[in-house]
Amino acid sequence: MCGITAFCDFNKKIEKESLDKATAVLQHRGPDDHNAELYELPNALIGFGHRRLSILDLSKCGRQPMHSGDGNISVILNGEIYNFNEIKKELENLGYSFHSTSDTEVIINAYQQWGIDAVQKFIGMFAFGLLDKKNELLYFFRDRAGVKPLYYYYHDDCILFASELKALHQYPVFKKQINEASVSLFFKYAYIPA
């Protein structure tokens, strides 16, 4: 199952303690391992937290956040890319090498080869965050059917992401307020139109 949480704070005020707490409340989603890391970019502070349920690549090579060999790309994944072996073979034919048997590493190399268009190749149930430090780009993707949860929140130049709402509650910038217009839209359509 796994659990992910992340933030992008343009004010650079969120502390690692908040990321650690947000990651800890997702323990039931991934009891096998956990990790939380901060990345300071010129204009923002980024935090990635991951709770791991080891299914693919049970070794430490599958630990997340996972990074590209040069450290430029970082990824956290909840879910599974079903066709990762086919994509991996295609990437190996293009000269990429792999150090794990994890689908997360395939995401990293696919992004390096095809950019964000790589997500069009992925078949599965997934929610993942990808940070491209060199280009100062942060992406979050979710499977087309929305099987894997991904909640987000934006307030005061800070964006929060998580597999569950209770992880968002651990960040001091999060304000528990109900948007009444959104409630009526939810009851009308069973979702909130973007």
CSV table of C-alpha atoms in Angstrom, one decimal, residues 4-189:
chain,number,residue,atom,x,y,z
A,4,ILE,CA,3.5,9.4,0.8
A,5,THR,CA,3.5,13.0,2.0
A,6,ALA,CA,5.3,16.1,0.7
A,7,PHE,CA,5.3,19.8,0.9
A,8,CYS,CA,6.6,22.7,-1.2
A,9,ASP,CA,7.1,25.8,1.0
A,10,PHE,CA,8.0,29.0,-0.8
A,11,ASN,CA,8.4,30.7,2.6
A,12,LYS,CA,10.9,28.0,3.7
A,13,LYS,CA,9.3,27.9,7.2
A,14,ILE,CA,8.1,24.3,7.5
A,15,GLU,CA,10.5,22.3,9.7
A,16,LYS,CA,11.6,18.6,9.3
A,17,GLU,CA,9.8,17.8,12.5
A,18,SER,CA,6.4,18.4,10.7
A,19,LEU,CA,7.4,16.2,7.8
A,20,ASP,CA,8.5,13.5,10.2
A,21,LYS,CA,5.1,13.7,12.0
A,22,ALA,CA,3.2,13.6,8.7
A,23,THR,CA,5.2,10.6,7.7
A,24,ALA,CA,4.7,8.9,11.0
A,25,VAL,CA,0.9,9.1,10.9
A,26,LEU,CA,1.0,7.0,7.7
A,27,GLN,CA,2.7,4.1,9.5
A,28,HIS,CA,-0.2,1.7,8.9
A,29,ARG,CA,0.2,2.2,5.2
A,30,GLY,CA,3.8,1.1,5.2
A,31,PRO,CA,5.2,-0.6,8.4
A,32,ASP,CA,8.4,-2.0,6.7
A,33,ASP,CA,10.5,1.2,6.3
A,34,HIS,CA,10.2,5.0,6.4
A,35,ASN,CA,12.3,8.0,5.4
A,36,ALA,CA,11.8,11.7,5.2
A,37,GLU,CA,14.1,14.2,3.4
A,38,LEU,CA,14.3,17.9,2.9
A,39,TYR,CA,15.6,19.6,-0.3
A,40,GLU,CA,16.4,23.3,-0.4
A,41,LEU,CA,16.1,25.0,-3.7
A,42,PRO,CA,16.7,28.7,-4.3
A,43,ASN,CA,13.0,29.6,-4.2
A,44,ALA,CA,11.5,26.8,-2.0
A,45,LEU,CA,12.0,24.2,0.6
A,46,ILE,CA,10.7,20.8,-0.5
A,47,GLY,CA,10.0,17.8,1.8
A,48,PHE,CA,9.4,14.2,0.8
A,49,GLY,CA,8.2,11.5,3.3
A,50,HIS,CA,7.6,7.9,2.6
A,51,ARG,CA,6.2,4.9,4.5
A,52,ARG,CA,7.1,1.6,2.8
A,53,LEU,CA,5.2,-1.6,2.4
A,54,SER,CA,7.8,-3.8,0.7
A,55,ILE,CA,6.3,-5.7,-2.2
A,56,LEU,CA,8.8,-5.2,-5.1
A,57,ASP,CA,12.5,-5.2,-4.3
A,58,LEU,CA,12.5,-6.1,-0.6
A,59,SER,CA,16.1,-4.9,-0.3
A,60,LYS,CA,17.3,-1.5,0.9
A,61,CYS,CA,17.7,-0.6,-2.8
A,62,GLY,CA,13.9,0.0,-2.9
A,63,ARG,CA,14.1,2.7,-0.2
A,64,GLN,CA,12.4,6.0,-0.8
A,65,PRO,CA,12.6,8.8,-1.5
A,66,MET,CA,14.6,7.2,-4.3
A,67,HIS,CA,17.2,9.3,-6.3
A,68,SER,CA,18.7,9.3,-9.7
A,69,GLY,CA,22.5,8.5,-9.9
A,70,ASP,CA,23.4,12.2,-10.1
A,71,GLY,CA,21.0,13.1,-7.2
A,72,ASN,CA,19.0,15.4,-9.4
A,73,ILE,CA,15.7,13.5,-9.5
A,74,SER,CA,13.9,12.3,-6.4
A,75,VAL,CA,10.7,10.2,-6.3
A,76,ILE,CA,8.2,8.9,-3.8
A,77,LEU,CA,5.7,6.4,-4.9
A,78,ASN,CA,2.5,4.9,-3.5
A,79,GLY,CA,1.2,2.0,-5.7
A,80,GLU,CA,2.6,-0.1,-8.5
A,81,ILE,CA,3.5,0.4,-12.2
A,82,TYR,CA,2.2,-2.9,-13.6
A,83,ASN,CA,4.2,-2.6,-16.9
A,84,PHE,CA,7.5,-1.4,-15.4
A,85,ASN,CA,9.4,-4.5,-16.6
A,86,GLU,CA,8.5,-3.7,-20.3
A,87,ILE,CA,9.5,0.0,-19.8
A,88,LYS,CA,12.7,-1.1,-18.0
A,89,LYS,CA,13.7,-3.3,-21.0
A,90,GLU,CA,13.0,-0.4,-23.3
A,91,LEU,CA,15.2,1.9,-21.2
A,92,GLU,CA,18.0,-0.7,-20.9
A,93,ASN,CA,18.0,-0.8,-24.8
A,94,LEU,CA,18.5,2.9,-24.7
A,95,GLY,CA,21.6,2.5,-22.4
A,96,TYR,CA,20.1,3.0,-18.9
A,97,SER,CA,21.3,0.7,-16.1
A,98,PHE,CA,19.4,-0.2,-13.0
A,99,HIS,CA,20.5,-0.9,-9.4
A,100,SER,CA,17.2,-2.3,-8.1
A,101,THR,CA,14.2,-4.3,-9.2
A,102,SER,CA,11.9,-1.5,-8.1
A,103,ASP,CA,9.3,0.2,-10.3
A,104,THR,CA,10.3,3.5,-8.6
A,105,GLU,CA,13.7,3.4,-10.3
A,106,VAL,CA,11.9,2.9,-13.7
A,107,ILE,CA,9.9,6.1,-13.0
A,108,ILE,CA,13.2,8.0,-12.5
A,109,ASN,CA,14.9,6.7,-15.6
A,110,ALA,CA,11.7,7.1,-17.7
A,111,TYR,CA,11.5,10.7,-16.6
A,112,GLN,CA,15.1,11.3,-17.6
A,113,GLN,CA,14.4,9.9,-21.0
A,114,TRP,CA,11.0,11.2,-21.9
A,115,GLY,CA,10.3,14.0,-19.3
A,116,ILE,CA,6.7,14.2,-18.0
A,117,ASP,CA,5.5,12.4,-21.1
A,118,ALA,CA,6.8,9.2,-19.4
A,119,VAL,CA,3.7,9.0,-17.3
A,120,GLN,CA,1.7,8.2,-20.5
A,121,LYS,CA,3.6,4.9,-20.6
A,122,PHE,CA,2.7,3.9,-17.1
A,123,ILE,CA,-0.1,1.4,-16.5
A,124,GLY,CA,-1.1,0.7,-12.9
A,125,MET,CA,-2.5,2.2,-9.8
A,126,PHE,CA,-0.2,4.9,-8.5
A,127,ALA,CA,0.3,8.3,-6.9
A,128,PHE,CA,3.8,9.6,-7.0
A,129,GLY,CA,5.8,12.8,-6.5
A,130,LEU,CA,8.8,13.7,-8.6
A,131,LEU,CA,11.3,16.5,-7.9
A,132,ASP,CA,13.6,17.7,-10.6
A,133,LYS,CA,16.1,19.8,-8.6
A,134,LYS,CA,18.1,21.0,-11.6
A,135,ASN,CA,15.1,22.5,-13.4
A,136,GLU,CA,13.3,23.4,-10.1
A,137,LEU,CA,10.2,21.4,-11.1
A,138,LEU,CA,7.9,19.5,-8.7
A,139,TYR,CA,5.3,17.1,-10.1
A,140,PHE,CA,2.6,14.9,-8.6
A,141,PHE,CA,0.8,12.3,-10.6
A,142,ARG,CA,-2.1,10.0,-9.9
A,143,ASP,CA,-3.4,7.0,-11.9
A,144,ARG,CA,-6.1,7.7,-14.4
A,145,ALA,CA,-8.8,5.9,-12.4
A,146,GLY,CA,-7.8,7.5,-9.1
A,147,VAL,CA,-7.3,4.2,-7.3
A,148,LYS,CA,-4.5,5.5,-5.2
A,149,PRO,CA,-5.4,8.5,-3.0
A,150,LEU,CA,-3.6,11.9,-3.3
A,151,TYR,CA,-4.8,14.8,-1.3
A,152,TYR,CA,-3.5,18.3,-1.7
A,153,TYR,CA,-3.8,21.6,0.0
A,154,TYR,CA,-2.6,25.1,-0.9
A,155,HIS,CA,-2.4,28.1,1.5
A,156,ASP,CA,0.0,31.0,2.1
A,157,ASP,CA,2.5,30.0,-0.6
A,158,CYS,CA,2.7,26.4,0.7
A,159,ILE,CA,1.5,23.3,-1.1
A,160,LEU,CA,0.9,20.0,0.9
A,161,PHE,CA,0.4,16.5,-0.5
A,162,ALA,CA,-0.4,13.2,1.2
A,163,SER,CA,-2.0,9.8,0.8
A,164,GLU,CA,-4.4,10.6,3.7
A,165,LEU,CA,-5.8,13.9,5.0
A,166,LYS,CA,-4.6,13.2,8.6
A,167,ALA,CA,-1.0,13.6,7.3
A,168,LEU,CA,-1.8,17.1,6.1
A,169,HIS,CA,-3.0,18.0,9.7
A,170,GLN,CA,0.6,17.6,10.9
A,171,TYR,CA,1.8,20.7,9.0
A,172,PRO,CA,1.4,24.0,10.9
A,173,VAL,CA,0.3,25.8,7.7
A,174,PHE,CA,-2.8,23.5,7.4
A,175,LYS,CA,-6.1,25.2,8.4
A,176,LYS,CA,-9.1,23.0,9.1
A,177,GLN,CA,-11.8,24.9,7.3
A,178,ILE,CA,-14.8,23.7,5.4
A,179,ASN,CA,-15.5,25.3,2.0
A,180,GLU,CA,-19.3,25.3,2.0
A,181,ALA,CA,-19.5,25.9,-1.8
A,182,SER,CA,-17.4,22.7,-2.3
A,183,VAL,CA,-19.6,20.7,0.0
A,184,SER,CA,-22.7,21.5,-2.1
A,185,LEU,CA,-20.8,20.6,-5.3
A,186,PHE,CA,-19.7,17.3,-3.7
A,187,PHE,CA,-23.3,16.4,-2.8
A,188,LYS,CA,-24.5,17.4,-6.3
A,189,TYR,CA,-21.9,15.6,-8.4
